[in-house]
Short mmCIF file of C-alpha atoms and ligand atoms in Angstrom, two decimals:
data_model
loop_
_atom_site.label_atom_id
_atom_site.label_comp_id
_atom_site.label_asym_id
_atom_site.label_seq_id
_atom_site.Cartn_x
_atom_site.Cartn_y
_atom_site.Cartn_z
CA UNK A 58 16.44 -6.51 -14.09
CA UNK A 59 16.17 -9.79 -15.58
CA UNK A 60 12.78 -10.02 -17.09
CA UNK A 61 13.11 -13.78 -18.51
CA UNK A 62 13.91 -14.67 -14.60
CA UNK A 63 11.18 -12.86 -12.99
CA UNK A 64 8.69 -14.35 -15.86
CA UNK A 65 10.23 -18.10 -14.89
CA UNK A 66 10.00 -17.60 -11.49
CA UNK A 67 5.88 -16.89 -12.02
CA UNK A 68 5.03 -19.40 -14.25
CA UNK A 69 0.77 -18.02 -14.55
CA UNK A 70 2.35 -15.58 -16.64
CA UNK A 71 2.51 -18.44 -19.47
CA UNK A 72 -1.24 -18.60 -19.01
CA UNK A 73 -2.67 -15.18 -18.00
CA UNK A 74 -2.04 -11.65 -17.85
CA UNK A 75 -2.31 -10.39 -14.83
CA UNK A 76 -3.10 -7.03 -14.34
CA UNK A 77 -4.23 -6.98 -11.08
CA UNK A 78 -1.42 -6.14 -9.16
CA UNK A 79 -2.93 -3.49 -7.18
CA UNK A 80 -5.20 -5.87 -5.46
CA UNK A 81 -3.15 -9.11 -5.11
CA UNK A 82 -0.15 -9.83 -7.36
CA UNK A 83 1.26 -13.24 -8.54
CA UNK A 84 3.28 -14.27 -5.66
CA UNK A 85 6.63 -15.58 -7.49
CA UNK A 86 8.59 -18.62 -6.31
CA UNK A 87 10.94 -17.91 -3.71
CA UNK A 88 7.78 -16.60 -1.86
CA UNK A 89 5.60 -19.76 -2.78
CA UNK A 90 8.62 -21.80 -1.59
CA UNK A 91 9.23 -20.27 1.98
CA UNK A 92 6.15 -20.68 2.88
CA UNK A 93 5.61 -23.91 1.24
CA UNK A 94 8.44 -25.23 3.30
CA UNK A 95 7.67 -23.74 6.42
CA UNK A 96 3.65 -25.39 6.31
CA UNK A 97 5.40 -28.56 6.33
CA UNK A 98 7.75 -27.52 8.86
CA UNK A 99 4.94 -26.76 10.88
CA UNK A 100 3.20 -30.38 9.82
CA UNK A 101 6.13 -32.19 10.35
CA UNK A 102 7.49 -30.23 14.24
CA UNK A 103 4.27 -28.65 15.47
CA UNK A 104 3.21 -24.52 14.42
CA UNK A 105 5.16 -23.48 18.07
CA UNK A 106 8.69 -26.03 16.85
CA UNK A 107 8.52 -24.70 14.12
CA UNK A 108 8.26 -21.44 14.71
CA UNK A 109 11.60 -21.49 17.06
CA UNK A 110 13.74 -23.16 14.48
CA UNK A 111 12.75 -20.40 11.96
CA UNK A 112 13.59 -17.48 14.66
CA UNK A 113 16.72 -16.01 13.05
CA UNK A 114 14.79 -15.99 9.64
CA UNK A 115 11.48 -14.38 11.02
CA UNK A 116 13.68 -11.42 12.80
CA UNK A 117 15.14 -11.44 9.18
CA UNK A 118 11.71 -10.00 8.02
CA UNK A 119 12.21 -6.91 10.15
CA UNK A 120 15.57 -6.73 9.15
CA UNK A 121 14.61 -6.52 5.38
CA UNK A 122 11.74 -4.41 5.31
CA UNK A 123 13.64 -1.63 7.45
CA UNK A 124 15.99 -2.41 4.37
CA UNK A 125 13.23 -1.53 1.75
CA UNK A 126 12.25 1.53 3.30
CA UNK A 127 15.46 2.69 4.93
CA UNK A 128 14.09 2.26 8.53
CA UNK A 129 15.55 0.40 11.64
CA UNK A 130 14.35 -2.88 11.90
CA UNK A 131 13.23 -1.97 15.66
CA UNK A 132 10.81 1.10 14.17
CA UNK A 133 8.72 -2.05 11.89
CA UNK A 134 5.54 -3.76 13.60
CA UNK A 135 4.68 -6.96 11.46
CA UNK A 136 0.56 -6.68 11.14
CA UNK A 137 -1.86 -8.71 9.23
CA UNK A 138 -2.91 -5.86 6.65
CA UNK A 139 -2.21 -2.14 5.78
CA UNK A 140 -5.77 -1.65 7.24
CA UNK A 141 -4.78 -2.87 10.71
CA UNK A 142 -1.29 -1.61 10.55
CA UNK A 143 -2.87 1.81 9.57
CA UNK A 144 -5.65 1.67 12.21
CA UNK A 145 -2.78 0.33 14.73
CA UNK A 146 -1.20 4.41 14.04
CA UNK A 147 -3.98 6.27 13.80
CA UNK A 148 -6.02 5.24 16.69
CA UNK A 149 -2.77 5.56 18.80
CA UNK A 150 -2.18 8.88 18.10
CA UNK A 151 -4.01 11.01 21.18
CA UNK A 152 -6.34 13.41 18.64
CA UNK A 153 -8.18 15.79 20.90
CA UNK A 154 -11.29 18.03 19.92
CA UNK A 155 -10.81 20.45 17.66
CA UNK A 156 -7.62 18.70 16.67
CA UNK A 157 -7.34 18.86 12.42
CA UNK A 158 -6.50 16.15 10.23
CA UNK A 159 -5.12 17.08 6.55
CA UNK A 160 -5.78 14.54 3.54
CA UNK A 161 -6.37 14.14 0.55
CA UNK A 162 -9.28 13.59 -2.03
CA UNK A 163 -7.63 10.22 -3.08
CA UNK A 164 -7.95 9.15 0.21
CA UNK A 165 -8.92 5.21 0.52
CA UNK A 166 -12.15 4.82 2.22
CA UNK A 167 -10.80 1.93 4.64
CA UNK A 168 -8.94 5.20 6.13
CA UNK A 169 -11.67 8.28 5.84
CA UNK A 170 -13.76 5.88 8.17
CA UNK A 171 -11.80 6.19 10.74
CA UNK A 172 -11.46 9.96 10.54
CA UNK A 173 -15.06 10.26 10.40
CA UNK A 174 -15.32 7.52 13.50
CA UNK A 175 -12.93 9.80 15.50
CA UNK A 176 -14.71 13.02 14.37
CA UNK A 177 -17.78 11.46 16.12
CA UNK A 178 -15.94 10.11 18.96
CA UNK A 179 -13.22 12.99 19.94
CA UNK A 180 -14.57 15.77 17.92
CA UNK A 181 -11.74 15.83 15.08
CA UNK A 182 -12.16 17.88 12.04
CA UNK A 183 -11.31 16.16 8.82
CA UNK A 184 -9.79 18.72 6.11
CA UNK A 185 -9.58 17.78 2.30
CA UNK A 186 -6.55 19.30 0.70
CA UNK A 187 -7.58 20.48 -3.02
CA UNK A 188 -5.75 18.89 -5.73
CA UNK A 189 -3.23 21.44 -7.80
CA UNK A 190 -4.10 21.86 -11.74
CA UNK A 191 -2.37 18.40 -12.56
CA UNK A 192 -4.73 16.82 -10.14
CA UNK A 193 -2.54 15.98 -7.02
CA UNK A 194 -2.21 17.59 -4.05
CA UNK A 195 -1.73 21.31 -3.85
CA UNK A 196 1.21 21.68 -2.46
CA UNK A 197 0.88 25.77 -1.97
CA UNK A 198 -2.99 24.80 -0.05
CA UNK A 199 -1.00 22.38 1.82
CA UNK A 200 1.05 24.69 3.41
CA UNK A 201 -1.20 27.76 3.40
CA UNK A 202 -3.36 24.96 5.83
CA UNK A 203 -0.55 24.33 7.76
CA UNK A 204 -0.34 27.50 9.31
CA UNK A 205 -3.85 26.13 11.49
CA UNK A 206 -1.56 25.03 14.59
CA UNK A 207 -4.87 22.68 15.31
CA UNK A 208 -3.31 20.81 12.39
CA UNK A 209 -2.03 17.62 14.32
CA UNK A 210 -1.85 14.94 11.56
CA UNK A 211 -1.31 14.77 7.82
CA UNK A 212 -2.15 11.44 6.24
CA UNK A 213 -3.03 10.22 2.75
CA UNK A 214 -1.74 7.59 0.49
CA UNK A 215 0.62 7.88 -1.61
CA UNK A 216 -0.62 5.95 -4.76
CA UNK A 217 -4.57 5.56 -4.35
CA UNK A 218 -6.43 2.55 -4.76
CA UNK A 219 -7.79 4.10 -8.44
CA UNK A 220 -5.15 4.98 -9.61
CA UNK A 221 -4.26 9.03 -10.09
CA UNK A 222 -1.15 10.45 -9.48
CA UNK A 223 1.90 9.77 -7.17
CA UNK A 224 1.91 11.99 -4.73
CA UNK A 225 4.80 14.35 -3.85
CA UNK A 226 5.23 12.72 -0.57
CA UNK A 227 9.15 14.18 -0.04
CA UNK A 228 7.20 17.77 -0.54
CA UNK A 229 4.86 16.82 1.99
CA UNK A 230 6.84 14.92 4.48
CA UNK A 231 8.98 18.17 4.41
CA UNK A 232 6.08 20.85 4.95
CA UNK A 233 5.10 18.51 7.29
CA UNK A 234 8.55 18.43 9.45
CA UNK A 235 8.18 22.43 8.66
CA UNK A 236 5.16 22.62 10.52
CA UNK A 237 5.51 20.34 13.56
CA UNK A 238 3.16 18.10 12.17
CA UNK A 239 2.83 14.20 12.13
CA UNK A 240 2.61 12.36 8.81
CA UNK A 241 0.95 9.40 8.55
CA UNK A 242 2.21 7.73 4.86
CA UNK A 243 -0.38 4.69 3.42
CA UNK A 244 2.01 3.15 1.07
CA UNK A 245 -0.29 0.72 0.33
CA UNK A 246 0.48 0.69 -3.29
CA UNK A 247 3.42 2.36 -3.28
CA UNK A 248 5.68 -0.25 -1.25
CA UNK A 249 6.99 -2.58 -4.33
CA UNK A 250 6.22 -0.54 -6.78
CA UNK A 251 8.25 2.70 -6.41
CA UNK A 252 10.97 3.42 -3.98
CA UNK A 253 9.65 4.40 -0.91
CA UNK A 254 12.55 5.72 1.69
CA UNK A 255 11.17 7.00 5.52
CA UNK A 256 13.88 9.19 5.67
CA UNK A 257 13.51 10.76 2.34
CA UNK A 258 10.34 11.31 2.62
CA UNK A 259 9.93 12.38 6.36
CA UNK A 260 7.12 10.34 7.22
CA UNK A 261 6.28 9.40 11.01
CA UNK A 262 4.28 6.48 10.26
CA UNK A 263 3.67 4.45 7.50
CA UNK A 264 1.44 1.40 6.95
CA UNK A 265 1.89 -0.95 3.41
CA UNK A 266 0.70 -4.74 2.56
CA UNK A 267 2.46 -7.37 1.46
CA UNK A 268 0.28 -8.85 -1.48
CA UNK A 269 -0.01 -5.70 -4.17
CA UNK A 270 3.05 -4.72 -5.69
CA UNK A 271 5.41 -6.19 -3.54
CA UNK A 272 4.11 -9.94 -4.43
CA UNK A 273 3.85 -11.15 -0.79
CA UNK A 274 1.42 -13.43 0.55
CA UNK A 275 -2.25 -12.44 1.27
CA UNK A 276 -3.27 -11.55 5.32
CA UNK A 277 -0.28 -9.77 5.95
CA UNK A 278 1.14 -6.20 6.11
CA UNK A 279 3.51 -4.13 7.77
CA UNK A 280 3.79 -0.38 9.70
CA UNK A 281 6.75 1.83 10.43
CA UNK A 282 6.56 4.34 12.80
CA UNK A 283 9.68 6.34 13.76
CA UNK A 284 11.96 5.44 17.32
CA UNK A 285 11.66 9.19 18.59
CA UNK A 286 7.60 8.86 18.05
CA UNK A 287 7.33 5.12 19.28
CA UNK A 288 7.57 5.28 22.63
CA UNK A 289 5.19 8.08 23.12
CA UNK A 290 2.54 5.96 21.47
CA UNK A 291 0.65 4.11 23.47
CA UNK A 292 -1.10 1.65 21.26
CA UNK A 293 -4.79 1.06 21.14
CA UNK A 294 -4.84 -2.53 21.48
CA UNK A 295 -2.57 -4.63 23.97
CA UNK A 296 -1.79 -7.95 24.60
CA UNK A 297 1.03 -9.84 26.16
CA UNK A 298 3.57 -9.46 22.85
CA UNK A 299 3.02 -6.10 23.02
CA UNK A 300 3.14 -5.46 26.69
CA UNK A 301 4.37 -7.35 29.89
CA UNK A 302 2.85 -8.12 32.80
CA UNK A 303 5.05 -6.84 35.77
CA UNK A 304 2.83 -7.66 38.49
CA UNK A 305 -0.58 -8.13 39.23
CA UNK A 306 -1.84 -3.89 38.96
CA UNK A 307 1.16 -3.19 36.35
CA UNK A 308 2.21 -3.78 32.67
CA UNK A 309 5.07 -2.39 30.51
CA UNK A 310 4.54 -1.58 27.36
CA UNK A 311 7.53 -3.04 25.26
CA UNK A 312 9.83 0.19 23.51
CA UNK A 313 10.19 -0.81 19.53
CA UNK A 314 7.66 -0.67 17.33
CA UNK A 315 6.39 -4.53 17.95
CA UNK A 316 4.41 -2.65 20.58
CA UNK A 317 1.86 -2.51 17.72
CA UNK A 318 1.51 -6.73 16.70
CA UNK A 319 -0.25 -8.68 18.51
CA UNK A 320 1.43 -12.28 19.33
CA UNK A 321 -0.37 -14.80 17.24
CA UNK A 322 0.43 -14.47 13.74
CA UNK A 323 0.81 -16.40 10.09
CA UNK A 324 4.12 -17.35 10.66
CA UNK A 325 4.02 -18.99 7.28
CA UNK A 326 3.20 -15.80 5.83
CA UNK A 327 5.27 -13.42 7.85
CA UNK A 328 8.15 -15.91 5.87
CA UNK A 329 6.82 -14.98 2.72
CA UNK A 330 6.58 -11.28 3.15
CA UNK A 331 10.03 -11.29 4.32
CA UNK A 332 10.98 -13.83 0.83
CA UNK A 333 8.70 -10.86 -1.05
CA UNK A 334 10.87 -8.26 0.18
CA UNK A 335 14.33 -9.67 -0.51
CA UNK A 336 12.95 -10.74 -3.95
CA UNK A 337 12.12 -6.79 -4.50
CA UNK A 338 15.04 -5.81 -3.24
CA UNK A 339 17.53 -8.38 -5.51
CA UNK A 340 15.78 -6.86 -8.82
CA UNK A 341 16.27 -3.14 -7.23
CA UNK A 342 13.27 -1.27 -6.54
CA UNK A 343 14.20 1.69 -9.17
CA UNK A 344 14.21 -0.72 -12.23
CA UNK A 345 11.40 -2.19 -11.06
CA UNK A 346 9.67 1.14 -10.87
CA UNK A 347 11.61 2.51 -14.14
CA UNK A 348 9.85 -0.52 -15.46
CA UNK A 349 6.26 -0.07 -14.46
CA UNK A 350 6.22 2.86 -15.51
CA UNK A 351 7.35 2.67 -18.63
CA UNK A 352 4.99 -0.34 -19.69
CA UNK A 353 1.80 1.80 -17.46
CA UNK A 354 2.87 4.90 -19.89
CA UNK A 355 2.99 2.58 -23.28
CA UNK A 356 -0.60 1.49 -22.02
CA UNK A 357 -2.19 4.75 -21.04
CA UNK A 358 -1.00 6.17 -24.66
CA UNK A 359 -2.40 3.29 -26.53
CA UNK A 360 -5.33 3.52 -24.80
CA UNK A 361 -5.84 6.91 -26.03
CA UNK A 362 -5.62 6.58 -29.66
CA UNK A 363 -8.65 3.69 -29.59
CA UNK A 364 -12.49 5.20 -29.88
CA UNK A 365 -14.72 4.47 -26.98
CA UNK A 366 -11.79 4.19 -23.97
CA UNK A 367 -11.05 7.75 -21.93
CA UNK A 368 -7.65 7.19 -19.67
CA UNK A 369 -8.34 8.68 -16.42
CA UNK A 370 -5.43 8.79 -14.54
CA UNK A 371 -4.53 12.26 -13.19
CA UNK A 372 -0.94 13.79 -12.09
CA UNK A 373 2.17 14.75 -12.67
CA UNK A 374 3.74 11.61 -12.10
CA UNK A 375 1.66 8.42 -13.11
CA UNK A 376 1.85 4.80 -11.40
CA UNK A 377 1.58 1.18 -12.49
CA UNK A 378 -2.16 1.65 -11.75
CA UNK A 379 -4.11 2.47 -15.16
CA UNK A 380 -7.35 3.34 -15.02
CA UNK A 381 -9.96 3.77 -17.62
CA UNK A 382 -13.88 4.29 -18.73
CA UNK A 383 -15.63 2.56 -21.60
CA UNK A 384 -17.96 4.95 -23.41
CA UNK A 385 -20.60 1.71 -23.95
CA UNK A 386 -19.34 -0.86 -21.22
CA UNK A 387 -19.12 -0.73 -17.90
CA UNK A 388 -16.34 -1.80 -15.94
CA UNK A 389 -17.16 -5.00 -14.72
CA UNK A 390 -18.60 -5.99 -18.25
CA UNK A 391 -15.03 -5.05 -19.70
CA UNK A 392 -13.54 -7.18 -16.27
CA UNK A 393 -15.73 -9.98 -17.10
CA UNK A 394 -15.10 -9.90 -20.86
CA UNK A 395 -11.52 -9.38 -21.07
CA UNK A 396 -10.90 -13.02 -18.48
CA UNK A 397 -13.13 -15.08 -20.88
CA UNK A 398 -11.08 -18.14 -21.51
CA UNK A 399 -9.25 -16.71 -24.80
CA UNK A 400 -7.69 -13.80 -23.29
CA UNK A 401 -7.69 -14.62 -19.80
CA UNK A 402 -6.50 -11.10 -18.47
CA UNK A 403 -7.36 -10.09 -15.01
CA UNK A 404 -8.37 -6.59 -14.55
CA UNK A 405 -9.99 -5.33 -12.02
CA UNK A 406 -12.68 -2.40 -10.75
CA UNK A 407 -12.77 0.41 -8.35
CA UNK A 408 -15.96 1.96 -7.79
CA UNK A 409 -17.03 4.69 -5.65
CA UNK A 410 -17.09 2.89 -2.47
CA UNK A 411 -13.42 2.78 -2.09
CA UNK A 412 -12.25 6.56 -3.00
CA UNK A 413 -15.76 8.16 -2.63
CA UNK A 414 -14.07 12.16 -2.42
CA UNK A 415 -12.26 11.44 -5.54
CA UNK A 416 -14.75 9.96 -7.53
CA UNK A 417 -17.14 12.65 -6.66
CA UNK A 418 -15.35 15.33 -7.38
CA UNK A 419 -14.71 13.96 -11.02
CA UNK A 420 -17.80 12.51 -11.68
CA UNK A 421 -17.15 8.97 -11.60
CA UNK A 422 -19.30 5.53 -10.12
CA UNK A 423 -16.24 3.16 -11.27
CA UNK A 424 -13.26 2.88 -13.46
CA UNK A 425 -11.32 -0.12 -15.16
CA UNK A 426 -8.02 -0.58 -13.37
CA UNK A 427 -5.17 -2.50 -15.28
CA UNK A 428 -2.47 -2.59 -12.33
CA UNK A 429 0.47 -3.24 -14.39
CA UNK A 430 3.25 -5.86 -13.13
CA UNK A 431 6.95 -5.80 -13.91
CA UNK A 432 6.84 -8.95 -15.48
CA UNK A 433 5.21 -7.96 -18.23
CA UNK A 434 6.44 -8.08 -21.75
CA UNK A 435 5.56 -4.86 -23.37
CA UNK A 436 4.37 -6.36 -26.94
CA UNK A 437 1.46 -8.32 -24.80
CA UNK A 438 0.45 -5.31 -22.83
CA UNK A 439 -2.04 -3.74 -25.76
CA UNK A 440 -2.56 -7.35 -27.66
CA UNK A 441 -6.21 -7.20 -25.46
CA UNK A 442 -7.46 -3.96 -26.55
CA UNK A 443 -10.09 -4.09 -29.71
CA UNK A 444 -8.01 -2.54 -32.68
C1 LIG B 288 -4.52 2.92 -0.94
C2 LIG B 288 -4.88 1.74 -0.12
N1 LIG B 288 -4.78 1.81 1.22
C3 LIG B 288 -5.10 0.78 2.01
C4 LIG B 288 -5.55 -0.40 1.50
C5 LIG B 288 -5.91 -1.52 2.43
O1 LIG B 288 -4.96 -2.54 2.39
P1 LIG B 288 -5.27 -3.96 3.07
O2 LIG B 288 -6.37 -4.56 2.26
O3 LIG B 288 -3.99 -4.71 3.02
O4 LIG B 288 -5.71 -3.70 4.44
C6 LIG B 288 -5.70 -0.53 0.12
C7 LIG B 288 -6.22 -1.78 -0.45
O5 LIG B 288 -6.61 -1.87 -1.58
C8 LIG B 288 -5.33 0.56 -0.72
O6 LIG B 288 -5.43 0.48 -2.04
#
């Protein structure tokens, strides 16, 4: 991986350290350029002219995200967020009462509405998986709760929003496949960061964004759901992309996974995700993640030899994501302190609100997240912290 090219191609890093990768990273120039180029397309033709001369390269997108995640390009729906992409699965999927959905505390609240929205609605049960003695999921309570055959659905992400551990998604895709069960994968953070392969891992469906790790544009997002399960999903929402009218009483649903987009779209955007991914996938996801990990790891242990800061990331296996109290600050003092003009580093906070089982069960309101990027240089990570 060629660090100097990665830090010329995002020139803010001159300026700013940006650890806020797990809420919208530093697009880097190829990205800014595609889509640069194809506003003024659309200024210059019209948004529809423009659009058709940019076909081949917008079926490209498809073509490189099933490259990311080893899928088919016919099993990805384009979607303006993980949220929607997510919601696009879940609601799809034809929960009855009594039906049991497995996930875990990390769970992202965006997602644990909906289960709770459906438990109203249909009569689901929602069922927390305990966390193992490193603090990710149990994999032995995972499959002792698999032999419920009212389990219909596991889902959980695989890096959560505050940090914590990486999950052992192959584990779980494969006790899932054991048991007859759908899994539902939020890559959310995972996608750009780490490698994340569908087949590997054994995951039905699985919903990521473009702007985190993977350095895409903002508004847009992606979901993969497998060819065998596609077809018998009838999505929640239709429109005339997704369906066709046949006659006047009849529509067809279309068979590939597009079933789940809707036609109007940021075609600007969908450009720059595709630019994101083929930018990810020149530098090699592994180094990137090698990478990451090894500068998130250099972090966390510096962090732990100053007074005052308590690292509180859990796991066997640790992300980019590095989270952290302040015994007299709280987190958005240290968020507002640390981008005051002379340092000018963006960190970020994740309260309650957005992984409330978590946080609960340790005890937390917030924590300081410092979402590592790969284009950091490893003598600037610590230069912030009070020595
Ligand atoms: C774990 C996780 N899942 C889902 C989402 C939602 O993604 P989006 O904002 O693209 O809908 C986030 C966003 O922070 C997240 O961290």
């Amino acid at each position: 991986m060629n660090i100097e090219q990665l830090r010329i191609d995002t020139p803010a890093v001159a300026q700013l350290i940006h650890f806020n990768n797990a809420g919208a990273a530093l697009m880097p120039a190829p990205v800014i350029e595609v889509m640069t180029r194809h506003i003024q397309l659309e200024a210059s033709l019209g948004g529809y002219e423009a659009a058709g001369k940019q076909s081949a390269e917008l079926e490209n997108v498809y073509c490189a995200i099933g490259q990311l995640i080893n899928a088919q390009p016919d099993e990805i729906a384009v979607i303006e967020n993980a949220t929607r992409a997510w919601d696009m699965a879940f609601y799809s999927l034809p929960l009855q009462p009594g039906d049991v959905v497995l996930t875990s505390p990390t769970e992202y609240a965006g997602n644990y509405i909906p289960y709770l929205q459906l438990k109203q609605q249909r009569g689901i049960e929602i069922r927390v998986i305990p966390n193992d003695e490193h603090g990710q999921v149990s994999l032995s309570a995972l499959k002792d709760m698999l032999d419920d055959d009212r389990v219909a659905l596991i889902s959980l992400p695989v890096i959560a929003t505050n940090g914590g551990p990486v999950q052992p998604i192959e584990q779980i895709g494969a006790l899932a496949r054991a048991a007859g069960v759908l899994f539902l994968l939020d890559a959310c953070q995972g996608v750009g960061q780490m490698p994340i392969d569908v087949q590997k891992i054994g995951c039905h469906m699985l919903a990521a964004t473009s702007r985190k790790y993977l350095r895409g544009p903002r508004g847009m997002g992606f979901l993969y759901v497998e060819r065998s399960l596609c077809q018998n999903l009838e999505p929640v929402f239709l429109d005339l992309h997704a369906a066709s009218l046949q006659t006047a009483h009849r529509f067809k649903i279309r068979a590939d996974a597009r079933r789940f987009e809707n036609w109007e779209c940021n075609v600007a955007a969908k450009l720059g995700l595709g630019a994101a991914v083929e930018y990810a996938l020149a530098q090699g996801v592994e180094p990137m993640w090698q990478r990451i990990q090894q500068l998130a790891g250099y972090l966390r242990q510096r962090l732990t030899g100053i007074p005052g800061f308590t690292p509180r990331d859990l796991g066997i296996q640790k992300s980019g994501i590095v989270t952290f109290t302040h015994r007299d600050s709280s987190a958005a003092q240290l968020q507002q302190w640390l981008a005051g003009q002379e340092k000018r580093i963006n960190v970020s906070t994740s309260t309650f609100r957005s992984t409330l089982l978590d946080m609960q069960h340790r005890d937390l309101l917030e924590v300081s997240r410092a979402s590592l990027p790969r284009t950091t240089l490893k003598q600037k990570s610590t230069q912030w912290l009070p020595r």
